[in-house]
Short mmCIF file of C-alpha atoms and ligand atoms in Angstrom, two decimals:
data_model
loop_
_atom_site.label_atom_id
_atom_site.label_comp_id
_atom_site.label_asym_id
_atom_site.label_seq_id
_atom_site.Cartn_x
_atom_site.Cartn_y
_atom_site.Cartn_z
CA MET T 1 -22.03 -1.81 -1.55
CA THR T 2 -19.57 -0.78 1.15
CA GLU T 3 -20.68 -1.20 4.73
CA GLU T 4 -20.15 2.39 5.86
CA MET T 5 -22.09 3.91 2.96
CA SER T 6 -25.09 1.56 3.06
CA GLY T 7 -27.10 3.71 5.45
CA LYS T 8 -27.50 7.44 5.82
CA GLY T 9 -23.98 8.40 4.74
CA LEU T 10 -23.19 10.75 1.92
CA TRP T 11 -20.88 9.56 -0.87
CA ILE T 12 -19.17 12.38 -2.76
CA ALA T 13 -16.61 12.44 -5.54
CA VAL T 14 -14.96 15.72 -6.48
CA VAL T 15 -13.53 15.99 -9.99
CA THR T 16 -10.71 18.53 -9.79
CA LEU T 17 -7.31 19.51 -11.13
CA PHE T 18 -6.39 20.44 -7.54
CA PRO T 19 -6.98 17.27 -5.50
CA GLU T 20 -4.77 18.50 -2.65
CA LEU T 21 -6.96 21.58 -2.20
CA VAL T 22 -10.03 19.36 -1.75
CA ARG T 23 -8.18 16.88 0.48
CA SER T 24 -6.82 19.61 2.74
CA LEU T 25 -10.32 21.01 3.26
CA SER T 26 -11.80 17.58 4.03
CA SER T 27 -9.06 16.64 6.49
CA ALA T 28 -9.68 19.50 8.92
CA GLY T 29 -12.36 20.52 11.38
CA VAL T 30 -15.96 19.36 11.22
CA LEU T 31 -15.57 17.67 7.82
CA SER T 32 -12.70 15.46 8.99
CA ARG T 33 -14.85 14.25 11.87
CA ALA T 34 -17.73 13.43 9.50
CA VAL T 35 -15.29 11.50 7.33
CA ALA T 36 -13.72 9.70 10.32
CA SER T 37 -17.15 8.65 11.63
CA GLY T 38 -18.14 7.21 8.23
CA ARG T 39 -21.04 9.63 7.63
CA LEU T 40 -19.19 11.28 4.78
CA HIS T 41 -17.04 9.75 2.08
CA ILE T 42 -15.03 12.07 -0.17
CA GLU T 43 -13.09 10.77 -3.12
CA VAL T 44 -11.07 12.84 -5.56
CA PHE T 45 -10.66 12.30 -9.32
CA ASN T 46 -8.09 14.32 -11.26
CA PRO T 47 -8.72 14.73 -15.00
CA ARG T 48 -4.95 14.95 -15.46
CA ASP T 49 -4.71 11.27 -14.47
CA PHE T 50 -6.95 10.53 -17.47
CA ALA T 51 -5.08 12.64 -20.04
CA ASN T 52 -3.79 10.77 -23.07
CA ASP T 53 -1.00 12.82 -24.62
CA ARG T 54 2.55 12.86 -23.29
CA HIS T 55 2.06 16.36 -21.86
CA ARG T 56 -1.00 15.13 -19.95
CA SER T 57 -2.99 18.10 -21.34
CA VAL T 58 -6.34 18.92 -19.76
CA ASP T 59 -7.03 22.29 -21.40
CA ASP T 60 -7.05 23.72 -24.90
CA ARG T 61 -7.73 27.00 -26.73
CA PRO T 62 -11.35 28.07 -27.18
CA TYR T 63 -12.94 27.65 -30.62
CA GLY T 64 -13.90 31.10 -31.87
CA GLY T 65 -10.93 32.67 -30.13
CA GLY T 66 -10.78 34.83 -27.05
CA PRO T 67 -8.78 34.82 -23.84
CA GLY T 68 -8.04 31.88 -21.59
CA MET T 69 -8.28 28.15 -21.97
CA VAL T 70 -11.12 25.63 -21.80
CA MET T 71 -11.12 22.26 -20.03
CA MET T 72 -11.02 19.54 -22.68
CA VAL T 73 -13.79 16.96 -23.09
CA GLU T 74 -11.84 13.70 -23.02
CA PRO T 75 -9.87 13.80 -19.73
CA LEU T 76 -12.78 15.45 -17.92
CA MET T 77 -15.34 12.92 -19.22
CA ALA T 78 -13.01 10.05 -18.34
CA ALA T 79 -12.64 11.40 -14.79
CA ILE T 80 -16.42 11.79 -14.39
CA GLU T 81 -16.97 8.26 -15.76
CA ALA T 82 -14.40 6.85 -13.34
CA ALA T 83 -16.21 8.65 -10.51
CA GLN T 84 -19.56 7.19 -11.74
CA ALA T 85 -18.06 3.70 -11.73
CA ALA T 86 -16.80 4.25 -8.16
CA ALA T 87 -20.23 5.57 -7.10
CA ARG T 88 -21.93 2.46 -8.52
CA GLY T 89 -19.46 0.25 -6.67
CA ALA T 90 -20.00 2.08 -3.39
CA THR T 91 -23.77 2.70 -3.45
CA GLY T 92 -25.20 0.49 -6.18
CA SER T 93 -26.62 3.40 -8.15
CA ALA T 94 -25.61 6.30 -10.36
CA ALA T 95 -24.50 9.52 -8.72
CA HIS T 96 -26.15 12.91 -9.20
CA VAL T 97 -23.67 15.08 -11.14
CA ILE T 98 -23.36 18.73 -10.13
CA CYS T 99 -21.10 21.17 -11.92
CA LEU T 100 -20.04 24.19 -9.87
CA SER T 101 -20.19 27.07 -12.29
CA PRO T 102 -20.80 30.84 -12.36
CA GLN T 103 -23.60 30.05 -14.86
CA GLY T 104 -25.43 27.81 -12.37
CA ARG T 105 -28.53 28.51 -10.32
CA ALA T 106 -27.60 30.16 -7.01
CA LEU T 107 -27.24 27.66 -4.16
CA ASP T 108 -29.53 28.29 -1.20
CA GLN T 109 -30.30 26.49 2.06
CA GLN T 110 -33.39 24.82 0.60
CA ARG T 111 -31.30 23.16 -2.13
CA VAL T 112 -28.68 22.15 0.48
CA VAL T 113 -31.36 20.36 2.49
CA GLU T 114 -32.76 18.64 -0.62
CA LEU T 115 -29.31 17.50 -1.72
CA VAL T 116 -28.50 15.93 1.67
CA GLY T 117 -31.11 13.31 0.76
CA THR T 118 -29.00 12.27 -2.25
CA LYS T 119 -27.10 9.02 -1.79
CA SER T 120 -24.17 9.95 -3.94
CA MET T 121 -23.02 12.91 -5.94
CA ILE T 122 -20.18 13.93 -8.21
CA LEU T 123 -19.06 17.53 -7.92
CA VAL T 124 -17.28 18.83 -10.99
CA ALA T 125 -15.00 21.78 -10.24
CA GLY T 126 -13.89 23.74 -13.28
CA ARG T 127 -10.68 25.73 -13.80
CA TYR T 128 -9.55 28.15 -16.54
CA GLU T 129 -12.42 29.87 -18.39
CA GLY T 130 -14.65 26.85 -17.88
CA ILE T 131 -15.43 23.41 -19.24
CA ASP T 132 -16.39 22.39 -22.79
CA GLU T 133 -20.18 22.77 -23.04
CA ARG T 134 -20.50 19.21 -24.37
CA VAL T 135 -19.36 17.81 -21.00
CA THR T 136 -22.25 19.69 -19.41
CA LYS T 137 -24.63 18.30 -22.00
CA LEU T 138 -23.35 14.73 -21.74
CA ALA T 139 -22.69 14.26 -18.04
CA VAL T 140 -24.00 17.10 -15.84
CA ASP T 141 -27.44 16.95 -14.16
CA GLU T 142 -27.35 20.34 -12.46
CA GLU T 143 -25.22 23.52 -12.42
CA LEU T 144 -24.82 25.49 -9.20
CA SER T 145 -23.20 28.82 -8.39
CA ILE T 146 -22.50 29.95 -4.83
CA GLY T 147 -23.09 33.64 -5.47
CA ASP T 148 -22.39 36.69 -7.57
CA TYR T 149 -18.64 37.08 -7.20
CA VAL T 150 -15.75 35.67 -9.19
CA LEU T 151 -13.66 32.75 -7.95
CA THR T 152 -10.56 31.22 -9.55
CA GLY T 153 -12.21 27.81 -9.88
CA GLY T 154 -15.01 25.55 -8.67
CA GLU T 155 -13.18 23.76 -5.83
CA LEU T 156 -14.03 26.18 -3.03
CA ALA T 157 -17.63 26.31 -4.27
CA ALA T 158 -17.79 22.49 -4.21
CA MET T 159 -16.48 22.47 -0.64
CA VAL T 160 -18.92 25.18 0.40
CA LEU T 161 -21.70 22.82 -0.70
CA VAL T 162 -20.09 19.84 1.09
CA ASP T 163 -19.64 21.90 4.27
CA ALA T 164 -23.26 23.11 4.21
CA MET T 165 -24.55 19.54 3.68
CA SER T 166 -22.31 18.07 6.37
CA ARG T 167 -24.18 19.98 9.08
CA PHE T 168 -27.20 17.76 8.45
CA LEU T 169 -25.37 14.47 8.86
CA PRO T 170 -26.23 13.11 12.31
CA GLY T 171 -23.27 13.18 14.67
CA THR T 172 -21.36 15.77 12.66
CA LEU T 173 -22.53 18.83 14.46
CA GLY T 174 -21.98 18.06 18.13
CA ASN T 175 -24.98 20.35 18.57
CA ASP T 176 -28.00 19.09 16.66
CA ALA T 177 -30.17 21.66 18.47
CA SER T 178 -28.87 24.57 16.42
CA VAL T 179 -29.77 22.80 13.16
CA CYS T 180 -33.32 22.23 14.48
CA GLU T 181 -33.61 25.81 15.67
CA GLU T 182 -32.75 26.98 12.18
CA SER T 183 -35.99 25.58 10.83
CA HIS T 184 -37.93 28.12 12.87
CA LEU T 185 -35.32 30.84 12.45
CA ASP T 186 -35.90 30.23 8.77
CA GLY T 187 -35.91 33.37 6.71
CA ARG T 188 -34.37 35.67 9.30
CA LEU T 189 -30.92 36.52 10.56
CA ASP T 190 -29.62 35.39 13.93
CA TYR T 191 -30.02 37.52 17.07
CA PRO T 192 -26.90 38.99 18.78
CA HIS T 193 -24.92 36.64 21.03
CA TYR T 194 -23.04 37.43 24.25
CA THR T 195 -20.85 35.49 26.65
CA ARG T 196 -18.74 36.40 29.70
CA PRO T 197 -17.71 38.90 30.95
CA GLU T 198 -20.83 40.95 31.76
CA GLU T 199 -19.01 44.13 30.78
CA ILE T 200 -15.93 44.73 28.67
CA ARG T 201 -14.35 47.94 27.32
CA GLY T 202 -17.40 49.87 28.46
CA LEU T 203 -19.81 47.55 26.66
CA PRO T 204 -22.36 45.75 28.87
CA VAL T 205 -24.39 42.66 28.02
CA PRO T 206 -28.06 43.67 27.47
CA GLU T 207 -29.71 43.47 30.89
CA ILE T 208 -32.58 41.28 29.79
CA LEU T 209 -30.14 38.42 29.05
CA LEU T 210 -29.06 38.42 32.71
CA SER T 211 -32.63 38.57 34.05
CA GLY T 212 -33.29 34.84 34.06
CA ASP T 213 -36.70 35.57 32.52
CA HIS T 214 -36.70 33.01 29.69
CA GLN T 215 -39.86 34.33 28.07
CA ALA T 216 -38.53 37.88 28.03
CA VAL T 217 -35.22 36.66 26.62
CA GLU T 218 -36.99 34.74 23.88
CA LYS T 219 -39.10 37.76 22.93
CA TRP T 220 -36.04 40.05 22.91
CA ARG T 221 -34.20 37.63 20.63
CA ARG T 222 -37.14 37.39 18.23
CA LYS T 223 -37.31 41.17 18.09
CA GLU T 224 -33.56 41.68 17.58
CA SER T 225 -33.57 39.00 14.91
CA LEU T 226 -36.39 40.72 13.04
CA LYS T 227 -34.86 44.21 13.41
CA ARG T 228 -31.58 43.03 11.95
CA THR T 229 -33.24 41.18 9.14
CA TRP T 230 -35.31 44.23 8.25
CA ALA T 231 -32.24 46.50 8.33
CA ARG T 232 -29.78 44.23 6.52
CA ARG T 233 -31.77 41.72 4.47
CA PRO T 234 -35.28 43.06 3.82
CA ASP T 235 -35.45 40.67 0.84
CA LEU T 236 -35.64 37.74 3.30
CA LEU T 237 -38.70 39.20 5.03
CA THR T 238 -40.60 40.17 1.90
CA LYS T 239 -39.99 36.66 0.59
CA ARG T 240 -41.50 34.96 3.63
CA GLY T 241 -43.88 37.59 5.00
CA LEU T 242 -44.51 38.64 8.61
CA SER T 243 -46.96 37.28 11.15
CA ASP T 244 -49.11 39.74 13.15
CA GLU T 245 -46.93 39.10 16.19
CA GLU T 246 -43.74 39.81 14.26
CA TYR T 247 -45.22 42.97 12.78
CA GLU T 248 -45.93 44.13 16.31
CA LEU T 249 -42.45 43.21 17.55
CA LEU T 250 -40.87 45.32 14.82
CA GLY T 251 -43.04 48.23 15.94
CA ASP T 252 -41.52 51.58 15.02
CA ASP T 253 -38.76 49.97 13.01
CA PHE T 254 -41.26 48.82 10.44
CA PRO T 255 -42.45 51.32 7.84
CA ASP T 256 -46.16 52.01 7.38
CA THR T 257 -46.46 50.76 3.81
C1 21W H 301 -15.00 32.51 -12.88
C2 21W H 301 -14.46 30.79 -14.44
C3 21W H 301 -15.32 33.36 -13.95
C4 21W H 301 -14.77 31.64 -15.50
C5 21W H 301 -17.82 35.88 -19.69
C6 21W H 301 -16.98 35.10 -20.44
C7 21W H 301 -17.92 27.86 -9.67
C8 21W H 301 -17.92 30.13 -9.25
C9 21W H 301 -17.25 29.04 -9.92
C10 21W H 301 -14.58 31.22 -13.13
C11 21W H 301 -15.21 32.93 -15.26
C12 21W H 301 -19.05 29.68 -8.54
C13 21W H 301 -15.92 35.67 -18.66
C14 21W H 301 -19.59 31.80 -7.78
C15 21W H 301 -17.65 31.54 -9.19
C16 21W H 301 -16.06 29.05 -10.80
C17 21W H 301 -14.28 30.29 -11.98
C18 21W H 301 -15.59 33.83 -16.41
C19 21W H 301 -14.86 35.81 -17.62
N1 21W H 301 -17.13 36.23 -18.60
N2 21W H 301 -19.89 30.49 -7.81
N3 21W H 301 -15.80 35.02 -19.76
N4 21W H 301 -18.52 32.30 -8.45
N5 21W H 301 -15.41 30.18 -11.07
N6 21W H 301 -14.53 34.61 -16.92
O1 21W H 301 -16.70 32.08 -9.75
O2 21W H 301 -15.66 28.01 -11.28
S1 21W H 301 -19.27 28.01 -8.71
#
């Protein structure tokens, strides 16, 4: 087991035909700092490096016909198995294998939090029309989608998951308070934010925020947060319900029934 991954670090392998796409995203911003500090390890495995024919083929035509190509079993399985061997070497145990796919369950913050507790994971990013179903059956533990829209492949979805998880690695954030605050902002949208100047282009900062009255500010923020959530994402509120105090805060904005 490597020294830097023996503790609370996250070991991730991404299986992708576009390793440079994944590397470029991990070598910038918050993720690069997590990697540099040893909290996050990202390794890339390219199925093309495991292709056997002289053309290094990784895709083939779909049985049954139809448009597009399908990622072949052999190079993809070999890449996943190489990633599993690397995971064993680094952490001493098998990695959890997640395939990013439009057919997966939708990723949400609860699953992000659960997955941060995983020692190691292999993220399989598909291209073309998708991967041969037998790879899913043989090697994939879980399929995740990031939402109901169409991407060109699984790489950005994989990095969305990595990015969301990285916020929970200690020392990554620079501001651990906002992660904590989220637990009690849970199920509602953020309140509006303002910084200097006090007025710009005819738009003032809400007076209450300049009052110095911390209790009043906190109440205003709770109310604004609820109003926005009710207006834009009522599904979040019906899912979690409202306390008596929140019901009162919403006041006239909340319908009778
Ligand atoms: C998108 C591949 C659409 C294939 C029925 C049969 C990973 C993704 C992806 C992709 C199709 C995620 C069709 C949200 C996403 C991903 C590539 C299907 C037409 N329909 N989360 N054939 N959205 N997308 N093509 O696209 O790999 S997670």
